[in-house]
Amino acid sequence: VSDSGASGLAQGVLEGDRRALARAITLVESTRPDHRRDAGALLDTLLSHTGNAMRIGVSGAPGAGKSTFIEAFGLHLVETKERRVAVLAVDPSSARGGGSILGDKTRMAALARDDRAFIRPSPSGGTLGGVARGTSDAMLVCEAAGFDTVIVETVGVGQSETAVDEMVDTFVLLVAPGAGDAIQGIKRGVTETADVVAVTKADGELHGSAQQAASEYADALRFLRRKYAAWAPMVLVTSALTGDGIDDVWDAVVRHHEVLASEGVLAARRREHAVHSFWARVREQLLSRLQDDVDAREQLGALEREVAAGQVSPTTAALQVTELA
Ligand SMILES: Nc1nc2c(ncn2[C@@H]2O[C@H](COP(=O)(O)OP(=O)(O)OP(=O)(O)O)[C@@H](O)[C@H]2O)c(=O)[nH]1
Ligand SMILES: [Mg+2]
C-alpha cells in the first residue's frame, strides 16, 4: 500500500466502504514487516474514530452453538435495536486447512447478507490461545467503519478465554446443556472470566436439561472469585432456534456495560487492554525481527537443537538469543 493508498484506505473505512474494510482488516492481520508499518499508519489515522462500540466476546466449547447464537443475536440487534454489528470469528479449524471458514459463513448466512452487519472469519494460525493476533486491531477498524457492536467469536480452550477477555468489554460464555458436567467446567476455572453465562439450545427435548444446567451454573458461580465488585455474573437460558432468551442476553450485556461505565471500570479496562496490546506487539515484533534475520535465525535453530539435546539450559540459550537482538 502506497502513502496515498493508505490514506485512501482509511478514507474508505471511515465512509463504511465494505471492500476497504475487508482490505484494512487483511492489512492489520498481516505479519509482513512493510505491511506492519502501513497497518500502524492506518490505525493511527483511524484511532480517533474508535472506541464507540460495545465489544462483546462470545466463547464456548466446540459445537456449543456460538455461530448459530451469534447469527440469531446479530439479526435481533440489527432488526430491533438499530445496532450495526461486526462479527470477528476466529476459526481454529481453518489453520488445519479445513473448509470451515466457508462453513461458518454459511452458518451465519442471513447475517452475512444483511448490510447492517459485517462478518469476518479469521484463521487462527499463529495465534495466542485461539485468538488471532490481529483481532484487536480488526476490532478498531470495524469501529472506525461505524459498527457500534463488535462480537468476537472464539472457541473456548482455557487461555483463549483470557485472551478474548483482554480485548472485550463483556465476555459471554455459551454452554450447551448436556455437553459435559457443568460443575466440571467451573472447577477448571473456565467461567471466572464470564460476565454472562448463556445456556443455549434450550429448546425441544434439551429444554429441561438447559434449565437444570443453568441452575447448577448459578449455584457454582456463587463460590467463584468475583471479577468485579459491582457485577455478579448472570446465568441465562436461550435458544438460537426459537429465539427465546436472545433479548435477555442482550439486556444482560447492556446492563453489564452500563455498570462498568458508571463505575469507571470500562475506561480503565480499555486503557489496560491497549497497554496489553502494546506489549504483545513489542514481543511479537522483537521476535519477528530475530526470525527475519537470516544469521539470527540460523543461530536460533542451532540453540534450539542444543536445548533439545540437553547440551544447554533453556535459560542460557535464551540469554544468548537476547544478545542477538
Ligand atoms: N437445538 C438447537 N441446536 C442448536 C442451537 N444452536 C446451535 N445448534 C446446533 O449445534 C450445532 C453446533 O452449532 P454451531 O453454531 O456451529 O456451534 P459453534 O459453537 O459455533 O461450533 P464451532 O465454531 O465449530 O466450535 C449445530 O448443529 C447447530 O445446528 C440451538 O439453539 N438449539
Ligand atoms: Mg462456530
CSV table of C-alpha atoms and ligand atoms in Angstrom, one decimal:
chain,number,residue,atom,x,y,z
A,1,VAL,CA,0.0,0.0,0.0
A,2,SER,CA,1.5,3.3,-1.0
A,3,ASP,CA,1.1,6.5,1.0
A,4,SER,CA,-1.9,7.7,-0.9
A,5,GLY,CA,-3.2,4.1,-0.9
A,6,ALA,CA,-3.0,4.0,2.9
A,7,SER,CA,-4.9,7.3,3.4
A,8,GLY,CA,-7.4,6.2,0.6
A,9,LEU,CA,-7.9,3.0,2.6
A,10,ALA,CA,-8.5,5.0,5.8
A,11,GLN,CA,-11.0,7.2,3.9
A,12,GLY,CA,-12.8,4.2,2.6
A,13,VAL,CA,-13.0,2.6,6.1
A,14,LEU,CA,-14.4,5.8,7.6
A,15,GLU,CA,-17.0,6.0,4.8
A,16,GLY,CA,-18.1,2.5,5.7
A,17,ASP,CA,-17.0,1.0,2.4
A,18,ARG,CA,-17.0,-2.7,2.9
A,19,ARG,CA,-14.2,-3.6,0.4
A,20,ALA,CA,-12.0,-1.0,2.1
A,21,LEU,CA,-13.0,-2.5,5.5
A,22,ALA,CA,-12.1,-6.0,4.3
A,23,ARG,CA,-8.7,-4.8,2.9
A,24,ALA,CA,-7.9,-2.9,6.0
A,25,ILE,CA,-8.5,-6.0,8.2
A,26,THR,CA,-6.3,-8.0,5.9
A,27,LEU,CA,-3.6,-5.4,6.3
A,28,VAL,CA,-3.8,-5.2,10.1
A,29,GLU,CA,-3.7,-9.1,10.2
A,30,SER,CA,-0.6,-9.3,8.0
A,31,THR,CA,2.8,-10.1,9.6
A,32,ARG,CA,4.8,-8.8,6.7
A,33,PRO,CA,7.2,-6.1,8.0
A,34,ASP,CA,6.2,-3.5,5.3
A,35,HIS,CA,2.5,-4.3,6.0
A,36,ARG,CA,3.1,-3.8,9.7
A,37,ARG,CA,4.2,-0.2,9.0
A,38,ASP,CA,1.2,0.5,6.8
A,39,ALA,CA,-1.1,-1.1,9.3
A,40,GLY,CA,0.3,1.2,12.0
A,41,ALA,CA,-0.2,4.3,9.9
A,42,LEU,CA,-3.7,3.2,9.1
A,43,LEU,CA,-4.6,2.5,12.7
A,44,ASP,CA,-3.2,5.9,13.8
A,45,THR,CA,-5.4,7.6,11.3
A,46,LEU,CA,-8.4,5.7,12.5
A,47,LEU,CA,-7.7,5.9,16.2
A,48,SER,CA,-9.8,9.0,16.9
A,49,HIS,CA,-12.8,7.2,15.3
A,50,THR,CA,-12.6,4.1,17.5
A,51,GLY,CA,-13.9,3.2,20.9
A,52,ASN,CA,-17.6,3.8,20.3
A,53,ALA,CA,-18.7,0.2,20.1
A,54,MET,CA,-19.8,-2.3,22.6
A,55,ARG,CA,-17.1,-5.0,22.5
A,56,ILE,CA,-18.5,-8.4,23.2
A,57,GLY,CA,-16.7,-11.7,23.3
A,58,VAL,CA,-18.6,-14.9,22.7
A,59,SER,CA,-16.8,-18.1,23.7
A,60,GLY,CA,-17.7,-21.7,24.4
A,61,ALA,CA,-16.6,-25.3,23.7
A,62,PRO,CA,-16.5,-26.6,20.1
A,63,GLY,CA,-20.1,-27.1,18.9
A,64,ALA,CA,-21.6,-25.2,21.9
A,65,GLY,CA,-23.7,-23.2,19.4
A,66,LYS,CA,-21.7,-20.0,19.2
A,67,SER,CA,-22.1,-19.3,15.4
A,68,THR,CA,-25.8,-20.1,15.5
A,69,PHE,CA,-26.3,-17.9,18.6
A,70,ILE,CA,-24.3,-15.0,17.1
A,71,GLU,CA,-26.4,-15.1,13.9
A,72,ALA,CA,-29.7,-15.0,15.9
A,73,PHE,CA,-28.3,-12.4,18.3
A,74,GLY,CA,-26.9,-10.3,15.5
A,75,LEU,CA,-30.1,-10.4,13.5
A,76,HIS,CA,-32.0,-9.4,16.6
A,77,LEU,CA,-29.7,-6.4,17.1
A,78,VAL,CA,-29.8,-5.1,13.6
A,79,GLU,CA,-33.6,-5.7,13.2
A,80,THR,CA,-34.9,-4.5,16.6
A,81,LYS,CA,-32.2,-2.4,18.2
A,82,GLU,CA,-30.8,-0.4,15.3
A,83,ARG,CA,-27.4,-1.7,16.0
A,84,ARG,CA,-24.7,-2.2,13.4
A,85,VAL,CA,-22.9,-5.5,14.1
A,86,ALA,CA,-19.5,-6.7,13.1
A,87,VAL,CA,-18.5,-10.3,13.9
A,88,LEU,CA,-14.9,-11.4,14.0
A,89,ALA,CA,-14.9,-15.1,14.1
A,90,VAL,CA,-11.7,-16.8,14.9
A,91,ASP,CA,-11.8,-20.2,13.2
A,92,PRO,CA,-9.4,-22.7,14.7
A,93,SER,CA,-10.0,-25.4,12.2
A,94,SER,CA,-9.1,-23.1,9.3
A,95,ALA,CA,-5.4,-23.4,10.4
A,96,ARG,CA,-5.7,-27.1,9.7
A,97,GLY,CA,-6.7,-26.4,6.2
A,98,GLY,CA,-10.4,-27.4,6.5
A,99,GLY,CA,-13.1,-25.5,4.6
A,100,SER,CA,-14.8,-24.4,7.7
A,101,ILE,CA,-14.4,-20.6,7.1
A,102,LEU,CA,-16.9,-21.2,4.4
A,103,GLY,CA,-18.8,-23.3,6.9
A,104,ASP,CA,-19.1,-20.5,9.4
A,105,LYS,CA,-20.1,-18.0,6.7
A,106,THR,CA,-22.8,-20.4,5.6
A,107,ARG,CA,-23.9,-20.9,9.1
A,108,MET,CA,-24.3,-17.1,9.5
A,109,ALA,CA,-25.7,-16.7,6.0
A,110,ALA,CA,-28.6,-14.4,6.9
A,111,LEU,CA,-26.5,-12.1,9.0
A,112,ALA,CA,-23.8,-12.1,6.3
A,113,ARG,CA,-26.3,-10.9,3.7
A,114,ASP,CA,-27.5,-8.0,5.9
A,115,ASP,CA,-25.9,-4.7,5.1
A,116,ARG,CA,-26.1,-3.6,8.7
A,117,ALA,CA,-23.8,-6.4,9.6
A,118,PHE,CA,-20.3,-7.5,8.7
A,119,ILE,CA,-18.8,-10.9,9.2
A,120,ARG,CA,-15.1,-11.6,9.1
A,121,PRO,CA,-13.8,-15.1,9.7
A,122,SER,CA,-10.1,-15.1,10.6
A,123,PRO,CA,-7.8,-18.0,10.5
A,124,SER,CA,-6.3,-18.6,13.9
A,125,GLY,CA,-2.9,-19.6,12.6
A,126,GLY,CA,-0.1,-18.2,14.6
A,127,THR,CA,-2.2,-17.2,17.5
A,128,LEU,CA,-2.1,-16.9,21.1
A,129,GLY,CA,-4.6,-19.3,22.6
A,130,GLY,CA,-7.0,-19.3,19.7
A,131,VAL,CA,-7.3,-15.6,19.3
A,132,ALA,CA,-6.0,-14.3,16.0
A,133,ARG,CA,-3.1,-11.9,16.6
A,134,GLY,CA,-4.8,-9.2,14.5
A,135,THR,CA,-8.2,-9.4,16.2
A,136,SER,CA,-7.9,-6.4,18.5
A,137,ASP,CA,-6.8,-4.3,15.6
A,138,ALA,CA,-9.5,-5.6,13.4
A,139,MET,CA,-12.0,-4.6,16.1
A,140,LEU,CA,-10.7,-1.0,15.9
A,141,VAL,CA,-11.1,-1.0,12.2
A,142,CYS,CA,-14.7,-2.1,12.5
A,143,GLU,CA,-15.4,0.6,15.0
A,144,ALA,CA,-13.9,3.3,12.7
A,145,ALA,CA,-16.2,1.9,9.9
A,146,GLY,CA,-19.2,2.7,12.1
A,147,PHE,CA,-20.1,-0.6,13.7
A,148,ASP,CA,-21.4,0.0,17.2
A,149,THR,CA,-21.4,-3.6,18.2
A,150,VAL,CA,-18.4,-5.9,17.7
A,151,ILE,CA,-18.7,-9.5,18.5
A,152,VAL,CA,-15.6,-11.7,18.7
A,153,GLU,CA,-16.3,-15.5,18.5
A,154,THR,CA,-13.7,-17.9,19.8
A,155,VAL,CA,-13.6,-21.5,20.7
A,156,GLY,CA,-13.1,-21.6,24.5
A,157,VAL,CA,-10.0,-23.5,25.2
A,158,GLY,CA,-8.7,-22.3,28.6
A,159,GLN,CA,-6.2,-19.5,27.7
A,160,SER,CA,-8.2,-18.3,24.7
A,161,GLU,CA,-10.9,-17.1,27.1
A,162,THR,CA,-8.4,-14.9,28.9
A,163,ALA,CA,-7.1,-13.7,25.6
A,164,VAL,CA,-10.5,-12.7,24.4
A,165,ASP,CA,-11.4,-11.2,27.8
A,166,GLU,CA,-8.4,-8.9,27.3
A,167,MET,CA,-9.9,-7.3,24.3
A,168,VAL,CA,-13.6,-7.0,25.0
A,169,ASP,CA,-15.9,-5.2,27.5
A,170,THR,CA,-18.3,-8.1,28.1
A,171,PHE,CA,-17.5,-11.8,28.0
A,172,VAL,CA,-20.4,-14.1,27.2
A,173,LEU,CA,-19.8,-17.8,27.8
A,174,LEU,CA,-22.1,-20.1,25.9
A,175,VAL,CA,-22.6,-23.5,27.2
A,176,ALA,CA,-24.7,-26.3,25.8
A,177,PRO,CA,-26.8,-28.5,28.1
A,178,GLY,CA,-25.5,-32.0,28.5
A,179,ALA,CA,-22.2,-31.1,27.0
A,180,GLY,CA,-20.2,-32.5,29.9
A,181,ASP,CA,-20.7,-31.8,33.5
A,182,ALA,CA,-21.4,-28.1,34.2
A,183,ILE,CA,-19.6,-28.2,37.5
A,184,GLN,CA,-16.5,-29.7,36.0
A,185,GLY,CA,-16.1,-26.7,33.7
A,186,ILE,CA,-16.4,-24.4,36.6
A,187,LYS,CA,-13.9,-26.3,38.6
A,188,ARG,CA,-11.4,-25.8,35.8
A,189,GLY,CA,-11.9,-22.1,36.3
A,190,VAL,CA,-13.5,-21.8,32.9
A,191,THR,CA,-16.2,-19.4,33.9
A,192,GLU,CA,-14.3,-17.0,36.1
A,193,THR,CA,-13.9,-14.6,33.2
A,194,ALA,CA,-17.6,-14.9,32.2
A,195,ASP,CA,-19.8,-11.8,32.8
A,196,VAL,CA,-22.8,-13.5,31.3
A,197,VAL,CA,-23.3,-17.3,31.1
A,198,ALA,CA,-25.9,-18.3,28.5
A,199,VAL,CA,-27.0,-21.9,28.4
A,200,THR,CA,-28.1,-22.3,24.8
A,201,LYS,CA,-30.0,-24.9,22.8
A,202,ALA,CA,-32.8,-24.6,25.4
A,203,ASP,CA,-35.5,-26.0,23.0
A,204,GLY,CA,-37.2,-29.3,22.3
A,205,GLU,CA,-36.0,-32.1,24.4
A,206,LEU,CA,-33.0,-30.1,25.7
A,207,HIS,CA,-35.2,-27.5,27.3
A,208,GLY,CA,-35.3,-29.3,30.7
A,209,SER,CA,-31.6,-30.1,30.9
A,210,ALA,CA,-30.8,-26.5,29.9
A,211,GLN,CA,-32.8,-25.2,32.9
A,212,GLN,CA,-31.0,-27.7,35.1
A,213,ALA,CA,-27.6,-26.7,33.8
A,214,ALA,CA,-28.4,-23.0,34.3
A,215,SER,CA,-29.3,-23.6,38.0
A,216,GLU,CA,-26.1,-25.6,38.5
A,217,TYR,CA,-24.0,-22.8,37.0
A,218,ALA,CA,-25.8,-20.2,39.1
A,219,ASP,CA,-25.0,-22.2,42.2
A,220,ALA,CA,-21.4,-22.8,41.3
A,221,LEU,CA,-20.8,-19.2,40.3
A,222,ARG,CA,-21.6,-18.1,43.8
A,223,PHE,CA,-18.4,-19.7,45.0
A,224,LEU,CA,-16.2,-18.2,42.4
A,225,ARG,CA,-13.9,-15.2,42.9
A,226,ARG,CA,-15.8,-12.1,41.6
A,227,LYS,CA,-14.3,-10.3,38.6
A,228,TYR,CA,-15.9,-7.0,39.7
A,229,ALA,CA,-17.3,-5.9,43.0
A,230,ALA,CA,-20.2,-4.3,41.1
A,231,TRP,CA,-21.2,-7.1,38.9
A,232,ALA,CA,-22.3,-10.7,39.7
A,233,PRO,CA,-22.2,-12.9,36.6
A,234,MET,CA,-25.7,-13.6,35.2
A,235,VAL,CA,-26.9,-17.0,34.1
A,236,LEU,CA,-29.5,-17.1,31.3
A,237,VAL,CA,-31.2,-19.7,29.2
A,238,THR,CA,-31.5,-19.2,25.5
A,239,SER,CA,-32.3,-20.9,22.2
A,240,ALA,CA,-30.9,-19.7,18.8
A,241,LEU,CA,-33.5,-21.9,17.2
A,242,THR,CA,-36.6,-20.4,18.8
A,243,GLY,CA,-35.1,-17.0,19.7
A,244,ASP,CA,-36.1,-17.5,23.3
A,245,GLY,CA,-33.9,-15.6,25.7
A,246,ILE,CA,-31.9,-13.8,22.9
A,247,ASP,CA,-33.2,-10.5,24.1
A,248,ASP,CA,-32.4,-11.3,27.7
A,249,VAL,CA,-28.8,-11.9,26.8
A,250,TRP,CA,-28.8,-8.5,25.1
A,251,ASP,CA,-30.3,-6.9,28.2
A,252,ALA,CA,-27.7,-8.5,30.4
A,253,VAL,CA,-24.9,-7.3,28.1
A,254,VAL,CA,-26.3,-3.8,28.1
A,255,ARG,CA,-26.7,-3.8,31.8
A,256,HIS,CA,-23.1,-5.1,32.3
A,257,HIS,CA,-21.8,-2.3,30.0
A,258,GLU,CA,-23.7,0.3,32.0
A,259,VAL,CA,-22.5,-0.9,35.3
A,260,LEU,CA,-18.8,-0.9,34.1
A,261,ALA,CA,-19.2,2.5,32.5
A,262,SER,CA,-20.8,4.1,35.6
A,263,GLU,CA,-18.1,2.7,37.9
A,264,GLY,CA,-15.3,4.0,35.7
A,265,VAL,CA,-14.2,0.4,35.1
A,266,LEU,CA,-14.9,0.4,31.4
A,267,ALA,CA,-12.4,3.2,30.7
A,268,ALA,CA,-9.8,1.6,32.9
A,269,ARG,CA,-10.3,-1.8,31.3
A,270,ARG,CA,-9.8,-0.3,27.8
A,271,ARG,CA,-6.7,1.5,28.9
A,272,GLU,CA,-5.3,-1.8,30.2
A,273,HIS,CA,-6.3,-3.5,27.0
A,274,ALA,CA,-4.4,-1.0,24.9
A,275,VAL,CA,-1.3,-1.3,27.1
A,276,HIS,CA,-1.6,-5.1,27.0
A,277,SER,CA,-1.8,-5.0,23.2
A,278,PHE,CA,1.2,-2.7,23.1
A,279,TRP,CA,3.3,-5.3,25.0
A,280,ALA,CA,2.0,-8.1,22.9
A,281,ARG,CA,3.1,-6.2,19.8
A,282,VAL,CA,6.5,-5.4,21.3
A,283,ARG,CA,7.1,-9.1,22.0
A,284,GLU,CA,5.9,-10.1,18.6
A,285,GLN,CA,7.9,-7.6,16.7
A,286,LEU,CA,11.1,-8.3,18.6
A,287,LEU,CA,10.6,-11.9,17.9
A,288,SER,CA,9.9,-11.4,14.2
A,289,ARG,CA,12.9,-9.1,13.8
A,290,LEU,CA,15.0,-12.0,15.0
A,291,GLN,CA,13.3,-14.6,12.8
A,292,ASP,CA,13.6,-12.3,9.8
A,293,ASP,CA,17.3,-12.0,10.2
A,294,VAL,CA,19.0,-14.9,8.4
A,295,ASP,CA,22.0,-15.1,10.7
A,296,ALA,CA,19.9,-14.9,13.8
A,297,ARG,CA,17.6,-17.5,12.5
A,298,GLU,CA,20.4,-19.9,12.0
A,299,GLN,CA,21.7,-19.3,15.5
A,300,LEU,CA,18.2,-19.7,16.9
A,301,GLY,CA,17.9,-23.1,15.1
A,302,ALA,CA,21.3,-24.2,16.5
A,303,LEU,CA,20.3,-23.1,20.0
A,304,GLU,CA,17.0,-24.9,19.7
A,305,ARG,CA,18.8,-28.1,18.8
A,306,GLU,CA,21.2,-27.7,21.7
A,307,VAL,CA,18.3,-27.2,24.1
A,308,ALA,CA,16.6,-30.3,22.7
A,309,ALA,CA,19.7,-32.3,23.0
A,310,GLY,CA,20.2,-31.2,26.6
A,311,GLN,CA,23.5,-29.5,25.9
A,312,VAL,CA,22.5,-26.2,27.2
A,313,SER,CA,19.8,-25.0,29.5
A,314,PRO,CA,16.8,-23.1,28.1
A,315,THR,CA,17.8,-20.2,30.3
A,316,THR,CA,21.3,-19.8,28.9
A,317,ALA,CA,20.1,-20.3,25.4
A,318,ALA,CA,17.5,-17.6,25.8
A,319,LEU,CA,20.1,-15.3,27.2
A,320,GLN,CA,22.2,-15.9,24.1
A,321,VAL,CA,19.2,-15.0,22.0
A,322,THR,CA,18.7,-11.7,23.7
A,323,GLU,CA,22.3,-10.8,22.8
A,324,LEU,CA,21.4,-11.4,19.2
A,325,ALA,CA,18.6,-8.9,19.2
B,1,LIG,N1,-31.5,-27.4,19.1
B,1,LIG,C1,-30.6,-26.4,19.0
B,1,LIG,N2,-29.5,-26.7,18.3
B,1,LIG,C2,-28.6,-25.7,18.1
B,1,LIG,C3,-28.8,-24.4,18.7
B,1,LIG,N3,-27.7,-23.6,18.4
B,1,LIG,C4,-26.8,-24.4,17.7
B,1,LIG,N4,-27.4,-25.6,17.5
B,1,LIG,C5,-26.7,-26.8,16.8
B,1,LIG,O1,-25.5,-27.1,17.4
B,1,LIG,C6,-24.5,-27.4,16.4
B,1,LIG,C7,-23.3,-26.5,16.5
B,1,LIG,O2,-23.7,-25.2,16.3
B,1,LIG,P1,-22.6,-24.0,15.9
B,1,LIG,O3,-23.4,-22.8,16.0
B,1,LIG,O4,-21.9,-24.4,14.7
B,1,LIG,O5,-21.6,-24.2,17.2
B,1,LIG,P2,-20.2,-23.4,17.3
B,1,LIG,O6,-20.1,-23.3,18.8
B,1,LIG,O7,-20.1,-22.2,16.5
B,1,LIG,O8,-19.2,-24.5,16.8
B,1,LIG,P3,-17.7,-24.3,16.4
B,1,LIG,O9,-17.5,-23.0,15.8
B,1,LIG,O10,-17.4,-25.4,15.4
B,1,LIG,O11,-16.9,-24.5,17.7
B,1,LIG,C8,-25.2,-27.2,15.0
B,1,LIG,O12,-25.6,-28.5,14.6
B,1,LIG,C9,-26.4,-26.3,15.4
B,1,LIG,O13,-27.5,-26.5,14.5
B,1,LIG,C10,-30.0,-24.1,19.4
B,1,LIG,O14,-30.2,-23.1,19.9
B,1,LIG,N5,-30.8,-25.2,19.5
B,2,MG,MG,-18.6,-21.5,15.2
